[in-house]
Coordinates of C-alpha atoms and ligand atoms in Angstrom, one line a residue:
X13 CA 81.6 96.2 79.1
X14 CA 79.8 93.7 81.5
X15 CA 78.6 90.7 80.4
X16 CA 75.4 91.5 82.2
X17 CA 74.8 94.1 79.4
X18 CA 71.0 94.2 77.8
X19 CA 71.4 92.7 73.9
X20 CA 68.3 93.0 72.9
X21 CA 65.6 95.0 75.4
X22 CA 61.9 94.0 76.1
X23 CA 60.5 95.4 72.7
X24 CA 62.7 93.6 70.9
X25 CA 65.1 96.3 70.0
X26 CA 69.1 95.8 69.6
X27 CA 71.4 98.1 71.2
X28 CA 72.2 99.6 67.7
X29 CA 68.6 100.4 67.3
X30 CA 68.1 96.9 64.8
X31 CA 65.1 94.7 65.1
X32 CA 66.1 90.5 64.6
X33 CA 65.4 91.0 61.2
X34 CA 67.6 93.5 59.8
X35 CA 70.9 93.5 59.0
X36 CA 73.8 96.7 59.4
X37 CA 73.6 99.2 56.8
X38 CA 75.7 98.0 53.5
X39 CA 78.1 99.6 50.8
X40 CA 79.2 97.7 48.1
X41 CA 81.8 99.5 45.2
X42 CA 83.1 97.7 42.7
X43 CA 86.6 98.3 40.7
X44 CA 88.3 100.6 43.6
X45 CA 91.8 99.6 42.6
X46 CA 93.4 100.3 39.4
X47 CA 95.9 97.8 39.4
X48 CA 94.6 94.6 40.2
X49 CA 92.6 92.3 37.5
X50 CA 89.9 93.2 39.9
X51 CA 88.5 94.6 43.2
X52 CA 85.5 95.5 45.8
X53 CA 85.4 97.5 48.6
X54 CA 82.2 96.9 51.5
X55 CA 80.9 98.2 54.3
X56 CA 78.7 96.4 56.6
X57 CA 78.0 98.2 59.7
X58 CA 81.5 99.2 61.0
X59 CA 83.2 96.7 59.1
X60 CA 85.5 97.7 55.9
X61 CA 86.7 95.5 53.7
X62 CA 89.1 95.0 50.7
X63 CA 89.1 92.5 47.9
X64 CA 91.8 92.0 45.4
X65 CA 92.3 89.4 42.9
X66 CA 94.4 88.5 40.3
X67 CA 94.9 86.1 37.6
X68 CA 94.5 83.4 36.2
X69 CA 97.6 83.1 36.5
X70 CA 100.9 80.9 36.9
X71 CA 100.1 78.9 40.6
X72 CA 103.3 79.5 43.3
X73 CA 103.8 77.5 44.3
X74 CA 104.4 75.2 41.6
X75 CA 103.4 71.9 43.9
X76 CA 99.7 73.3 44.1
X77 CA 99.0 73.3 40.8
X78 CA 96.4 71.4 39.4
X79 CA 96.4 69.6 36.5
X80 CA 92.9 69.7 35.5
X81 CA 92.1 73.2 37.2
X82 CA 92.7 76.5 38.7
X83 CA 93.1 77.0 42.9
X84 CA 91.6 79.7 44.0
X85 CA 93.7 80.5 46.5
X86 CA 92.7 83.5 48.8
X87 CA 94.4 85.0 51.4
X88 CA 92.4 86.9 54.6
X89 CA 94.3 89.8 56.5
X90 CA 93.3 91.6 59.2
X91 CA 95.2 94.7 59.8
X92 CA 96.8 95.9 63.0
X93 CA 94.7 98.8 63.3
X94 CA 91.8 97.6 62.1
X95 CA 90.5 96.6 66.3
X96 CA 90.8 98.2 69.4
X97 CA 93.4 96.5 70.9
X98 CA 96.1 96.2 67.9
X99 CA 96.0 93.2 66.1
X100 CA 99.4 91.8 66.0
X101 CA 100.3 91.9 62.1
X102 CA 100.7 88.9 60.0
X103 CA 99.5 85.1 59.3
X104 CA 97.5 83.4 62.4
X105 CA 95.3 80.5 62.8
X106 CA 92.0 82.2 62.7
X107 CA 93.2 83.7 59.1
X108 CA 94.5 80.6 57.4
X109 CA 91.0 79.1 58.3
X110 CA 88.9 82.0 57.0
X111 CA 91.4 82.1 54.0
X112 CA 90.6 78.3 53.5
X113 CA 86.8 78.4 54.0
X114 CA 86.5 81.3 52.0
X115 CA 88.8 80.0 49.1
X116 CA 86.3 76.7 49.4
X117 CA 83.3 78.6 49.4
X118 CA 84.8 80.6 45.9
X119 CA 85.5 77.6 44.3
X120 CA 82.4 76.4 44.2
X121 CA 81.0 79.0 41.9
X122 CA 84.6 79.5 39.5
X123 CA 84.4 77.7 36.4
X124 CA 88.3 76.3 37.1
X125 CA 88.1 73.9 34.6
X126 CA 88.8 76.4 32.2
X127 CA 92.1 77.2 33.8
X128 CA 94.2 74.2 34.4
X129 CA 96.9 74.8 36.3
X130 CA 96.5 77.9 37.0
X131 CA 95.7 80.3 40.5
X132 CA 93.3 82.7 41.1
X133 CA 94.6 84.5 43.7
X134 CA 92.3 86.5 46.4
X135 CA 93.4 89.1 48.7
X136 CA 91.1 90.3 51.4
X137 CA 92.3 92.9 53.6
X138 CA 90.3 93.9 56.9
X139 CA 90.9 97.9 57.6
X140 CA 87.9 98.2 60.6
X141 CA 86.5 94.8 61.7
X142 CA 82.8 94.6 64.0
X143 CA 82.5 91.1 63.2
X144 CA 81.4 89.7 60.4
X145 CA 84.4 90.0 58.8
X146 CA 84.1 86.8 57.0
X147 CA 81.3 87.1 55.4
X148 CA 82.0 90.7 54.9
X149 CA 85.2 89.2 53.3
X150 CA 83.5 86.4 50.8
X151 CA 81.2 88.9 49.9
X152 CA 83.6 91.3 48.9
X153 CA 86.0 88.7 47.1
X154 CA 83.1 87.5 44.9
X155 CA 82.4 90.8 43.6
X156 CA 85.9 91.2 42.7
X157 CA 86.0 88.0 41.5
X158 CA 83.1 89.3 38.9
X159 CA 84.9 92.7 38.6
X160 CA 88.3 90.4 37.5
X161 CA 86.0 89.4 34.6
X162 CA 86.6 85.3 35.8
X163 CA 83.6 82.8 34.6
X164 CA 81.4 82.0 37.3
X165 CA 78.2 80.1 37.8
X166 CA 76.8 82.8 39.9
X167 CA 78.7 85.3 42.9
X168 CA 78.8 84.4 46.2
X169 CA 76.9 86.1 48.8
X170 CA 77.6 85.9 52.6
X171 CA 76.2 86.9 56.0
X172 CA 75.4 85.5 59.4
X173 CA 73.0 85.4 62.1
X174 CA 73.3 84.3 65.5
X175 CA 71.8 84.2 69.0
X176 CA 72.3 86.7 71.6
X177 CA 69.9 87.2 74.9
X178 CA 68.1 84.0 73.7
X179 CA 67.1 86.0 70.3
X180 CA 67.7 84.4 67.4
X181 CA 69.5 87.7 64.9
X182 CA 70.7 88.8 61.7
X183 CA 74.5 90.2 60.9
X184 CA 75.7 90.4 64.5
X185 CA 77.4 93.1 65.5
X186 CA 80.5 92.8 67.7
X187 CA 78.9 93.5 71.5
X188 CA 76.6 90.6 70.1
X189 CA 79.1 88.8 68.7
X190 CA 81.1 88.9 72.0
X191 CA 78.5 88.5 74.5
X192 CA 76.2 86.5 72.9
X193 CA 75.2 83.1 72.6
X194 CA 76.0 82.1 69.0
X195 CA 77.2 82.8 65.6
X196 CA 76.3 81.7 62.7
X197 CA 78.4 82.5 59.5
X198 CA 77.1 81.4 56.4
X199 CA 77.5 81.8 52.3
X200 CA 74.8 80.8 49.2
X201 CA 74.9 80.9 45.9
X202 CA 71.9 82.5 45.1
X203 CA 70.8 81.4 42.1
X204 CA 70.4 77.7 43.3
X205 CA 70.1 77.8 46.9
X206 CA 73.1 76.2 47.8
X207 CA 74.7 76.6 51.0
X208 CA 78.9 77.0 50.4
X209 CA 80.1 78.0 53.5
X210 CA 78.1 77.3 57.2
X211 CA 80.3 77.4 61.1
X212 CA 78.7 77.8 63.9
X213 CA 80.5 78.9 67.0
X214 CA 78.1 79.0 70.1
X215 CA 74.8 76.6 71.3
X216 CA 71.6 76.9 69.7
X217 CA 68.9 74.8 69.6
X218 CA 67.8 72.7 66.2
X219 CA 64.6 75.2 65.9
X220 CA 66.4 78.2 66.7
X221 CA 69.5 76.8 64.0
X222 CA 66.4 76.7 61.2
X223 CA 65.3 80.1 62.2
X224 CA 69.0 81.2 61.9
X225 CA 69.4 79.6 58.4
X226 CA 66.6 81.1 57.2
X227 CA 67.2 84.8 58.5
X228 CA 70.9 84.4 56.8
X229 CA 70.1 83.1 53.9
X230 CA 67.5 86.4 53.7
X231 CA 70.3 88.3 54.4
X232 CA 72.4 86.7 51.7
X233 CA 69.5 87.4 48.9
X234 CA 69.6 90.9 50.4
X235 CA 73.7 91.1 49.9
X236 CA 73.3 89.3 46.3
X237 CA 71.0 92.3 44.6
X238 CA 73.9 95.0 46.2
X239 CA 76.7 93.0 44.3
X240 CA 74.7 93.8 41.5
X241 CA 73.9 96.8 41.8
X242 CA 77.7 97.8 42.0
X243 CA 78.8 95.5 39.5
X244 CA 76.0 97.3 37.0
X245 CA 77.4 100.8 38.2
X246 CA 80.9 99.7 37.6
X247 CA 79.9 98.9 34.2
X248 CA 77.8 101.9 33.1
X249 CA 80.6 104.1 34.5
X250 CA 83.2 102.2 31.9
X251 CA 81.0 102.6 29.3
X252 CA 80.1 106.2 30.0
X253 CA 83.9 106.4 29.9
X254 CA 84.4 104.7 26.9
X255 CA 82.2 106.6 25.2
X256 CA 83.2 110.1 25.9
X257 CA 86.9 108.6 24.8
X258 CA 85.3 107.7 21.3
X259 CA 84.0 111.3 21.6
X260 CA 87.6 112.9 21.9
X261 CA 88.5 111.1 18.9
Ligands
UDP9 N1 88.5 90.4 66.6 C1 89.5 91.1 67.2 N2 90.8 90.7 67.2 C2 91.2 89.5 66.5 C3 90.2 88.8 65.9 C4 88.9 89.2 65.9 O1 89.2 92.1 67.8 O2 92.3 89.1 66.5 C5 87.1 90.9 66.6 C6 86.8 91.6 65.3 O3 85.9 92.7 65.5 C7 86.0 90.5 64.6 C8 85.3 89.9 65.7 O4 86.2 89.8 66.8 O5 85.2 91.0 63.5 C9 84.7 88.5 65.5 O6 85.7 87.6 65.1 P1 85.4 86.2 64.5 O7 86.6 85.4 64.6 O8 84.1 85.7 65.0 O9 85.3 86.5 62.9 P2 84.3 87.4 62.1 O10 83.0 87.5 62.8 O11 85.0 88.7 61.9 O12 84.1 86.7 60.8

C-alpha cells in the first residue's frame, strides 16, 4: 500500500464507503462466557474483542492492595493471529500502556470504595485488530464490568477520531490509522460528560482537535445506548430462562 493512497476522495467518501461522520458497523453481546463473573464480546468494524472480569477478589499481588479500595487491574492482549504479520505473543510496551490507561479510565466509574483491598481483574483479549483496539477494548471491559454485576456510577464508553487526508474522522480504520495524520482515542462517561481516557498520536490543529472531540464523544454516546442494549438482552434472556426453570418445577 503506498502512502500516496486516496483516504478520503473529492466527495468526501472513505475508502470503506464511510462519510467523517460515521463510525464502523458495531456488535455488542453481553455474558459470552460462562465461567467468568462476567464478559462482552464486540465488534467494531474488523475489530473483535474479548472482555473478562473477575472478582472482587483477593489482589496478587499482595503489595498492591489497597487499603481503602479495590484496583482494577486490567490486562490487554493482543493475540498472535489477530494481524497480518503475527504478532509476537506475550506482554509489550504498547499493552502494559493500554492495560494502564484502560484500568484508569475503569476506575473512574467502579465504586472501589466498597471493596477495600480487593482486585477487580480485567482481561481483554484482541482476536482481529483494525485499530481501535483500545477503545474497542474499554468498551468491551465496561460492559463486562456491568455484566460482573460490580457497582458503578455509569459504564464507560470509548471511541476515537482522527485526521487522515486533512479530514478530520470518526473510528478510524487501520489504512487511516496507518497513513493518516492523527489519532485520537478517547473514553466518557456518559451520564456526566466526563472525559476518562484522551491520547493523541499525530498533529492536528486546536480547531480541528475540538472538531475531533466532538465527533468522538458522538461516537461514545452512540457506543453507550449499544452497551445497553446488550446488557438489557442479556437480562431478558436470564429471565426468560429463569422463568421457564420455575415452569419445570
Ligand atoms: N497493530 C499491529 N501490530 C501490533 C500493534 C498494532 O498490526 O503489534 C495494528 C492493529 O491493527 C491495531 C493498529 O495497528 O489495531 C493500531 O494500533 P494502535 O497502537 O494505534 O492501537 P489501537 O488503535 O488498536 O488502539
Amino acid at each position: 500500500m503506498s502512502k500516496e493512497m486516496v483516504l478520503v476522495d473529492d466527495k468526501g467518501k472513505r475508502i470503506d464507503g464511510r462519510t467523517s461522520e460515521e463510525s464502523r458497523e458495531i456488535k455488542i453481546e453481553a455474558g459470552v462466557l460462562k465461567n467468568a463473573d462476567g464478559s462482552a464480546y464486540v465488534e467494531i468494524g474488523k475489530n473483535k474483542v474479548l472482555a473478562a472480569v473477575y472478582g472482587p477478589r483477593e489482589c496478587h499481588p499482595r503489595h498492591l492492595q489497597n487499603p481503602t479500595k479495590a484496583i482494577v487491574q486490567c490486562k490487554y492482549n493482543m493475540q498472535a493471529y489477530s494481524v497480518d504479520d503475527r504478532k509476537r505473543p506475550g506482554t509489550d510496551r504498547r499493552s502494559i500502556e493500554i492495560s494502564k490507561i484502560v484500568s484508569e479510565a475503569l476506575e473512574n466509574v467502579v465504586l472501589t470504595g466498597l471493596y477495600p483491598r480487593a482486585s477487580i481483574d480485567v482481561y481483554i483479549e484482541i482476536l482481529q485488530a483494525n485499530a481501535g483496539t483500545r477503545c474497542a477494548g474499554l468498551t468491551a471491559a465496561s460492559v463486562a464490568l456491568a455484566d460482573a454485576g460490580i457497582p458503578m456510577k455509569d459504564i464507560v464508553a470509548s471511541m476515537a477520531a482522527g485526521k487522515a487526508d486533512g479530514h478530520v474522522l470518526l473510528d478510524l480504520n487501520k489504512e487511516e490509522d496507518n497513513f493518516g495524520e492523527a489519532d485520537v482515542p478517547m473514553a466518557i462517561v456518559p451520564s456526566t460528560g466526563e472525559i476518562v481516557l484522551l491520547q493523541m498520536d499525530g498533529n492536528m490543529t486546536r480547531e480541528e482537535f475540538d472538531r475531533a472531540i466532538e465527533l468522538g464523544v458522538g461516537g461514545c454516546k452512540k457506543i453507550y445506548e449499544l452497551q445497553k442494549d446488550a446488557l438489557k438482552r442479556r437480562y431478558s434472556a436470564e429471565e426468560a430462562e429463569e422463568e421457564d426453570d420455575s415452569d419445570e418445577q
